[in-house]
Tab-separated table of C-alpha atoms in Angstrom:
chain	number	residue	atom	x	y	z
A	1	UNK	CA	-56.390	22.063	-36.013
A	2	UNK	CA	-60.146	22.673	-36.120
A	3	UNK	CA	-61.134	25.276	-38.664
A	4	UNK	CA	-57.719	25.276	-40.365
A	5	UNK	CA	-56.105	28.590	-39.491
A	6	UNK	CA	-59.128	29.445	-37.329
A	7	UNK	CA	-60.796	31.368	-40.140
A	8	UNK	CA	-63.971	30.826	-38.117
A	9	UNK	CA	-62.552	32.230	-34.907
A	10	UNK	CA	-65.732	34.229	-34.369
A	11	UNK	CA	-68.012	31.196	-34.742
A	12	UNK	CA	-70.692	30.722	-32.062
A	13	UNK	CA	-69.521	29.697	-28.608
A	14	UNK	CA	-70.662	26.462	-27.042
A	15	UNK	CA	-70.244	27.386	-23.372
A	16	UNK	CA	-73.265	26.644	-21.177
A	17	UNK	CA	-75.409	29.565	-20.121
A	18	UNK	CA	-75.507	30.646	-16.467
A	19	UNK	CA	-79.276	31.035	-16.721
A	20	UNK	CA	-82.072	29.639	-18.910
A	21	UNK	CA	-82.330	31.503	-22.184
A	22	UNK	CA	-84.827	31.667	-25.011
A	23	UNK	CA	-82.694	33.580	-27.526
A	24	UNK	CA	-82.586	32.648	-31.181
A	25	UNK	CA	-79.557	34.542	-32.453
A	26	UNK	CA	-76.527	36.460	-31.221
A	27	UNK	CA	-78.339	39.817	-31.211
A	28	UNK	CA	-81.037	38.497	-28.871
A	29	UNK	CA	-78.347	36.980	-26.663
A	30	UNK	CA	-76.704	40.397	-26.496
A	31	UNK	CA	-79.994	42.022	-25.476
A	32	UNK	CA	-80.542	39.393	-22.767
A	33	UNK	CA	-77.060	39.871	-21.290
A	34	UNK	CA	-77.395	43.652	-21.392
A	35	UNK	CA	-80.719	43.410	-19.556
A	36	UNK	CA	-79.035	41.347	-16.850
A	37	UNK	CA	-76.170	43.844	-16.576
A	38	UNK	CA	-78.552	46.774	-16.072
A	39	UNK	CA	-80.552	44.873	-13.461
A	40	UNK	CA	-77.359	44.008	-11.589
A	41	UNK	CA	-76.176	47.632	-11.733
A	42	UNK	CA	-79.490	48.897	-10.336
A	43	UNK	CA	-79.306	46.354	-7.529
A	44	UNK	CA	-75.721	47.296	-6.675
A	45	UNK	CA	-76.478	51.026	-6.795
A	46	UNK	CA	-79.309	50.554	-4.317
A	47	UNK	CA	-77.263	48.399	-1.945
A	48	UNK	CA	-74.103	50.545	-2.174
A	49	UNK	CA	-74.953	54.250	-2.687
A	50	UNK	CA	-71.251	55.138	-2.881
A	51	UNK	CA	-71.178	53.378	-6.254
A	52	UNK	CA	-74.423	54.840	-7.596
A	53	UNK	CA	-72.807	57.633	-9.628
A	54	UNK	CA	-70.148	55.297	-11.021
A	55	UNK	CA	-72.714	52.681	-12.016
A	56	UNK	CA	-74.923	55.303	-13.609
A	57	UNK	CA	-72.122	56.753	-15.724
A	58	UNK	CA	-70.681	53.397	-16.811
A	59	UNK	CA	-73.844	51.311	-17.266
A	60	UNK	CA	-77.237	52.780	-16.431
A	61	UNK	CA	-76.935	55.914	-18.585
A	62	UNK	CA	-76.225	53.852	-21.714
A	63	UNK	CA	-78.704	52.247	-24.082
A	64	UNK	CA	-76.638	49.235	-25.139
A	65	UNK	CA	-73.722	47.027	-24.175
A	66	UNK	CA	-71.479	48.419	-26.916
A	67	UNK	CA	-72.052	51.979	-25.684
A	68	UNK	CA	-71.326	51.038	-22.081
A	69	UNK	CA	-68.250	49.021	-23.014
A	70	UNK	CA	-66.943	51.747	-25.332
A	71	UNK	CA	-67.376	54.400	-22.635
A	72	UNK	CA	-65.701	52.279	-19.960
A	73	UNK	CA	-62.780	51.254	-22.180
A	74	UNK	CA	-62.325	54.826	-23.363
A	75	UNK	CA	-61.976	56.046	-19.776
A	76	UNK	CA	-59.697	53.184	-18.776
A	77	UNK	CA	-57.305	53.572	-21.706
A	78	UNK	CA	-57.266	57.349	-22.052
A	79	UNK	CA	-54.221	59.462	-21.335
A	80	UNK	CA	-53.344	63.152	-21.431
A	81	UNK	CA	-52.700	62.854	-25.169
A	82	UNK	CA	-55.076	60.016	-26.090
A	83	UNK	CA	-58.437	61.448	-25.132
A	84	UNK	CA	-61.325	59.380	-23.797
A	85	UNK	CA	-63.740	61.025	-26.241
A	86	UNK	CA	-61.599	59.988	-29.203
A	87	UNK	CA	-61.362	56.425	-27.907
A	88	UNK	CA	-65.087	56.283	-27.178
A	89	UNK	CA	-65.923	57.284	-30.754
A	90	UNK	CA	-63.404	54.782	-32.124
A	91	UNK	CA	-64.661	51.898	-29.989
A	92	UNK	CA	-68.343	52.637	-30.479
A	93	UNK	CA	-68.046	52.986	-34.245
A	94	UNK	CA	-66.172	49.678	-34.452
A	95	UNK	CA	-68.505	47.721	-32.191
A	96	UNK	CA	-71.629	49.217	-33.772
A	97	UNK	CA	-70.630	48.232	-37.297
A	98	UNK	CA	-69.315	44.740	-36.534
A	99	UNK	CA	-71.830	42.213	-35.128
A	100	UNK	CA	-69.063	39.606	-34.812
A	101	UNK	CA	-67.184	41.802	-32.343
A	102	UNK	CA	-70.323	42.317	-30.279
A	103	UNK	CA	-71.046	38.571	-30.267
A	104	UNK	CA	-67.482	37.898	-29.134
A	105	UNK	CA	-67.771	40.411	-26.286
A	106	UNK	CA	-70.954	38.692	-25.072
A	107	UNK	CA	-69.386	35.230	-25.364
A	108	UNK	CA	-66.416	36.436	-23.306
A	109	UNK	CA	-68.773	37.772	-20.625
A	110	UNK	CA	-70.472	34.396	-20.473
A	111	UNK	CA	-67.117	32.636	-20.274
A	112	UNK	CA	-66.128	34.584	-17.167
A	113	UNK	CA	-69.543	34.214	-15.530
A	114	UNK	CA	-69.688	30.431	-16.076
A	115	UNK	CA	-66.072	29.395	-15.550
A	116	UNK	CA	-64.823	31.700	-12.800
A	117	UNK	CA	-66.400	31.104	-9.368
A	118	UNK	CA	-65.114	34.519	-8.273
A	119	UNK	CA	-67.226	36.257	-10.938
A	120	UNK	CA	-70.389	37.260	-9.089
A	121	UNK	CA	-72.197	38.958	-11.997
A	122	UNK	CA	-71.966	40.029	-15.624
A	123	UNK	CA	-71.594	43.654	-14.517
A	124	UNK	CA	-68.726	42.678	-12.216
A	125	UNK	CA	-66.890	41.238	-15.208
A	126	UNK	CA	-67.719	44.189	-17.481
A	127	UNK	CA	-66.444	46.762	-15.004
A	128	UNK	CA	-63.656	45.020	-13.121
A	129	UNK	CA	-62.129	42.126	-15.072
A	130	UNK	CA	-59.031	43.504	-16.743
A	131	UNK	CA	-58.590	40.285	-18.724
A	132	UNK	CA	-62.032	40.819	-20.237
A	133	UNK	CA	-61.408	44.492	-20.918
A	134	UNK	CA	-57.963	43.861	-22.408
A	135	UNK	CA	-59.426	41.228	-24.727
A	136	UNK	CA	-62.163	43.546	-25.989
A	137	UNK	CA	-59.698	46.376	-26.560
A	138	UNK	CA	-57.453	43.953	-28.422
A	139	UNK	CA	-60.327	43.067	-30.745
A	140	UNK	CA	-60.516	46.740	-31.727
A	141	UNK	CA	-56.744	46.934	-32.213
A	142	UNK	CA	-56.837	43.761	-34.319
A	143	UNK	CA	-59.471	45.236	-36.611
A	144	UNK	CA	-57.465	48.432	-36.960
A	145	UNK	CA	-54.406	46.344	-37.821
A	146	UNK	CA	-56.317	44.530	-40.556
A	147	UNK	CA	-57.523	47.881	-41.893
A	148	UNK	CA	-53.854	48.969	-42.241
A	149	UNK	CA	-54.331	51.554	-39.473
A	150	UNK	CA	-51.254	50.143	-37.816
A	151	UNK	CA	-49.882	53.186	-35.976
A	152	UNK	CA	-53.211	53.529	-34.144
A	153	UNK	CA	-53.397	49.769	-33.534
A	154	UNK	CA	-49.897	49.809	-32.011
A	155	UNK	CA	-50.676	52.873	-29.889
A	156	UNK	CA	-53.746	51.098	-28.536
A	157	UNK	CA	-51.684	47.946	-27.969
A	158	UNK	CA	-49.226	49.977	-25.879
A	159	UNK	CA	-51.985	51.508	-23.758
A	160	UNK	CA	-53.565	48.085	-23.149
A	161	UNK	CA	-50.212	46.789	-21.913
A	162	UNK	CA	-49.670	49.848	-19.708
A	163	UNK	CA	-53.121	49.832	-18.130
A	164	UNK	CA	-53.986	46.127	-17.887
A	165	UNK	CA	-50.523	44.461	-17.840
A	166	UNK	CA	-51.663	42.302	-20.763
A	167	UNK	CA	-49.516	42.381	-23.911
A	168	UNK	CA	-51.329	41.083	-27.004
A	169	UNK	CA	-49.918	42.035	-30.382
A	170	UNK	CA	-52.680	43.569	-32.512
A	171	UNK	CA	-52.061	41.052	-35.312
A	172	UNK	CA	-52.791	38.058	-33.046
A	173	UNK	CA	-56.063	36.263	-33.808
A	174	UNK	CA	-58.285	35.463	-30.838
A	175	UNK	CA	-61.559	33.554	-30.930
A	176	UNK	CA	-64.643	34.019	-28.752
A	177	UNK	CA	-65.647	32.611	-25.395
A	178	UNK	CA	-62.187	33.577	-24.103
A	179	UNK	CA	-61.340	33.789	-20.401
A	180	UNK	CA	-58.132	35.576	-19.410
A	181	UNK	CA	-58.332	34.728	-15.712
A	182	UNK	CA	-56.466	37.290	-13.549
A	183	UNK	CA	-54.623	38.152	-16.804
A	184	UNK	CA	-51.580	39.893	-15.309
A	185	UNK	CA	-48.465	39.181	-17.331
A	186	UNK	CA	-50.163	37.470	-20.286
A	187	UNK	CA	-48.082	37.869	-23.470
A	188	UNK	CA	-49.417	36.806	-26.886
A	189	UNK	CA	-47.208	37.218	-29.945
A	190	UNK	CA	-47.903	38.608	-33.392
A	191	UNK	CA	-48.668	35.392	-35.301
A	192	UNK	CA	-50.405	33.556	-32.466
A	193	UNK	CA	-53.879	32.145	-33.139
A	194	UNK	CA	-56.285	31.219	-30.336
A	195	UNK	CA	-59.472	29.261	-30.994
A	196	UNK	CA	-62.852	29.440	-29.267
A	197	UNK	CA	-63.689	28.672	-25.623
A	198	UNK	CA	-60.064	28.871	-24.484
A	199	UNK	CA	-59.118	29.703	-20.882
A	200	UNK	CA	-55.733	31.256	-20.109
A	201	UNK	CA	-54.444	32.130	-16.647
A	202	UNK	CA	-51.984	34.789	-15.548
A	203	UNK	CA	-48.337	35.000	-16.634
A	204	UNK	CA	-48.864	32.818	-19.700
A	205	UNK	CA	-46.569	33.454	-22.671
A	206	UNK	CA	-47.405	32.493	-26.248
A	207	UNK	CA	-44.100	33.561	-27.737
A	208	UNK	CA	-41.469	33.010	-30.374
A	209	UNK	CA	-38.099	31.311	-30.016
A	210	UNK	CA	-35.813	34.063	-31.277
A	211	UNK	CA	-35.628	36.924	-33.750
A	212	UNK	CA	-36.697	34.964	-36.820
A	213	UNK	CA	-39.672	36.586	-38.578
A	214	UNK	CA	-42.673	34.993	-40.207
A	215	UNK	CA	-45.173	32.588	-38.675
A	216	UNK	CA	-43.442	31.973	-35.348
A	217	UNK	CA	-46.033	31.827	-32.553
A	218	UNK	CA	-48.294	29.103	-31.105
A	219	UNK	CA	-51.635	27.988	-32.523
A	220	UNK	CA	-54.092	27.153	-29.735
A	221	UNK	CA	-57.065	24.893	-30.534
A	222	UNK	CA	-60.644	25.219	-29.322
A	223	UNK	CA	-61.370	24.395	-25.685
A	224	UNK	CA	-57.753	24.496	-24.476
A	225	UNK	CA	-56.854	25.317	-20.863
A	226	UNK	CA	-53.454	26.947	-20.213
A	227	UNK	CA	-52.414	27.069	-16.564
A	228	UNK	CA	-50.723	29.915	-14.709
A	229	UNK	CA	-47.153	30.666	-15.708
A	230	UNK	CA	-47.117	28.290	-18.680
A	231	UNK	CA	-44.826	29.152	-21.589
A	232	UNK	CA	-45.499	27.957	-25.137
A	233	UNK	CA	-42.845	28.931	-27.667
A	234	UNK	CA	-42.637	28.712	-31.431
A	235	UNK	CA	-45.035	27.832	-34.223
A	236	UNK	CA	-46.407	24.794	-32.374
A	237	UNK	CA	-49.948	23.458	-32.296
A	238	UNK	CA	-51.852	22.831	-29.092
A	239	UNK	CA	-54.622	20.448	-30.092
A	240	UNK	CA	-58.323	20.896	-29.441
A	241	UNK	CA	-59.303	20.278	-25.818
A	242	UNK	CA	-55.721	19.945	-24.565
A	243	UNK	CA	-54.549	21.025	-21.118
A	244	UNK	CA	-51.239	22.767	-20.381
A	245	UNK	CA	-50.290	22.546	-16.717
A	246	UNK	CA	-49.193	25.514	-14.625
A	247	UNK	CA	-45.541	26.381	-15.161
A	248	UNK	CA	-45.149	24.036	-18.133
A	249	UNK	CA	-42.691	24.911	-20.906
A	250	UNK	CA	-43.972	23.632	-24.258
A	251	UNK	CA	-41.714	23.612	-27.317
A	252	UNK	CA	-43.417	20.974	-29.520
A	253	UNK	CA	-46.963	20.116	-30.615
A	254	UNK	CA	-49.429	18.801	-28.041
A	255	UNK	CA	-52.044	16.325	-29.358
A	256	UNK	CA	-55.765	17.006	-28.879
A	257	UNK	CA	-57.390	15.997	-25.568
A	258	UNK	CA	-54.071	15.415	-23.792
A	259	UNK	CA	-52.314	17.001	-20.802
A	260	UNK	CA	-48.793	18.447	-20.922
A	261	UNK	CA	-46.949	19.263	-17.685
A	262	UNK	CA	-43.423	20.050	-16.555
A	263	UNK	CA	-40.270	21.714	-17.884
A	264	UNK	CA	-39.722	20.590	-20.546
A	265	UNK	CA	-43.343	19.540	-20.870
A	266	UNK	CA	-44.228	15.856	-21.077
A	267	UNK	CA	-47.541	14.189	-21.849
A	268	UNK	CA	-49.369	12.590	-18.945
A	269	UNK	CA	-49.522	8.886	-19.706
A	270	UNK	CA	-46.491	9.001	-21.983
A	271	UNK	CA	-45.787	9.878	-25.593
A	272	UNK	CA	-47.029	6.613	-27.098
A	273	UNK	CA	-50.339	6.313	-25.232
A	274	UNK	CA	-51.103	9.642	-23.553
A	275	UNK	CA	-54.105	9.830	-21.265
A	276	UNK	CA	-57.117	11.258	-23.097
A	277	UNK	CA	-59.345	13.914	-21.545
A	278	UNK	CA	-63.101	13.423	-21.578
A	279	UNK	CA	-64.109	16.964	-20.677
A	280	UNK	CA	-63.293	20.261	-22.376
A	281	UNK	CA	-60.694	21.740	-20.012
A	282	UNK	CA	-61.070	25.264	-21.380
A	283	UNK	CA	-64.637	25.176	-20.071
A	284	UNK	CA	-64.353	22.863	-17.051
A	285	UNK	CA	-61.275	24.706	-15.673
A	286	UNK	CA	-60.050	21.398	-14.191
A	287	UNK	CA	-56.349	21.917	-13.499
A	288	UNK	CA	-55.413	18.965	-11.291
A	289	UNK	CA	-57.340	15.780	-12.091
A	290	UNK	CA	-54.292	14.309	-13.859
A	291	UNK	CA	-52.314	14.202	-10.590
A	292	UNK	CA	-54.097	11.034	-9.430
A	293	UNK	CA	-52.509	9.202	-12.365
A	294	UNK	CA	-48.971	9.830	-11.056
A	295	UNK	CA	-48.511	7.803	-7.885
A	296	UNK	CA	-45.023	9.212	-7.366
A	297	UNK	CA	-46.246	12.768	-7.865
A	298	UNK	CA	-48.761	13.011	-5.033
A	299	UNK	CA	-47.515	14.777	-1.898
């Protein structure tokens, strides 16, 4: 797998930009994206006055992306006993002191804007994409877990699952440039590792195979695409740039740049000489090109 155990799972994303940029580093990229978000919010507030107050409180009244995101997540995940002010302080302090988390949040925004044709703007993703919001909240929970603040990490994990219907264990490692498209029903286990520029659709499970402890969940390489309803179980490796078809059940390793479909999953082209992918499916979002290779599969 690239990067071993994905120790570099916050390395820079390689997804194409939706607009020409002249940034040099991640901080300038963050400033550029935040400028776009504010411009979009002003435009939307002018065209839809009913949203003006909402857009002001969530975006336009804030001086930075991390403040806006922390405020929005705090309101989304708050409850009668877990106050939004407490969550806001927690999120803002974590984002403000960790440039890698901020870079990941920007890379995830770009992933949604570039890969999802239904994403009309960065602000649309920031405010309305529960897969994006769940992923950013998970990043906070993951840091808390690594700081041995596990009761708080688990409480946050529970609220994320309740609010967004996305269940990611706080110990799971997730890279940047991640798209959780639709996101409902996504389950990611404790020892799962996900690389960079990965796209995962709804009702995907990265789970274990029983009650055995230890390293028991899938390892997903960079640039992988996992289709809706796919299930990957056990400590298996999904190679860089692989594609897992919708509804597939994967129980063994999948080589890089190959396509696995079916239940149980089989490699398109066969085990000995599987068809190799030329694109990066996690970025291209191409789910169906392999069908033309199966003459008896086309309906």
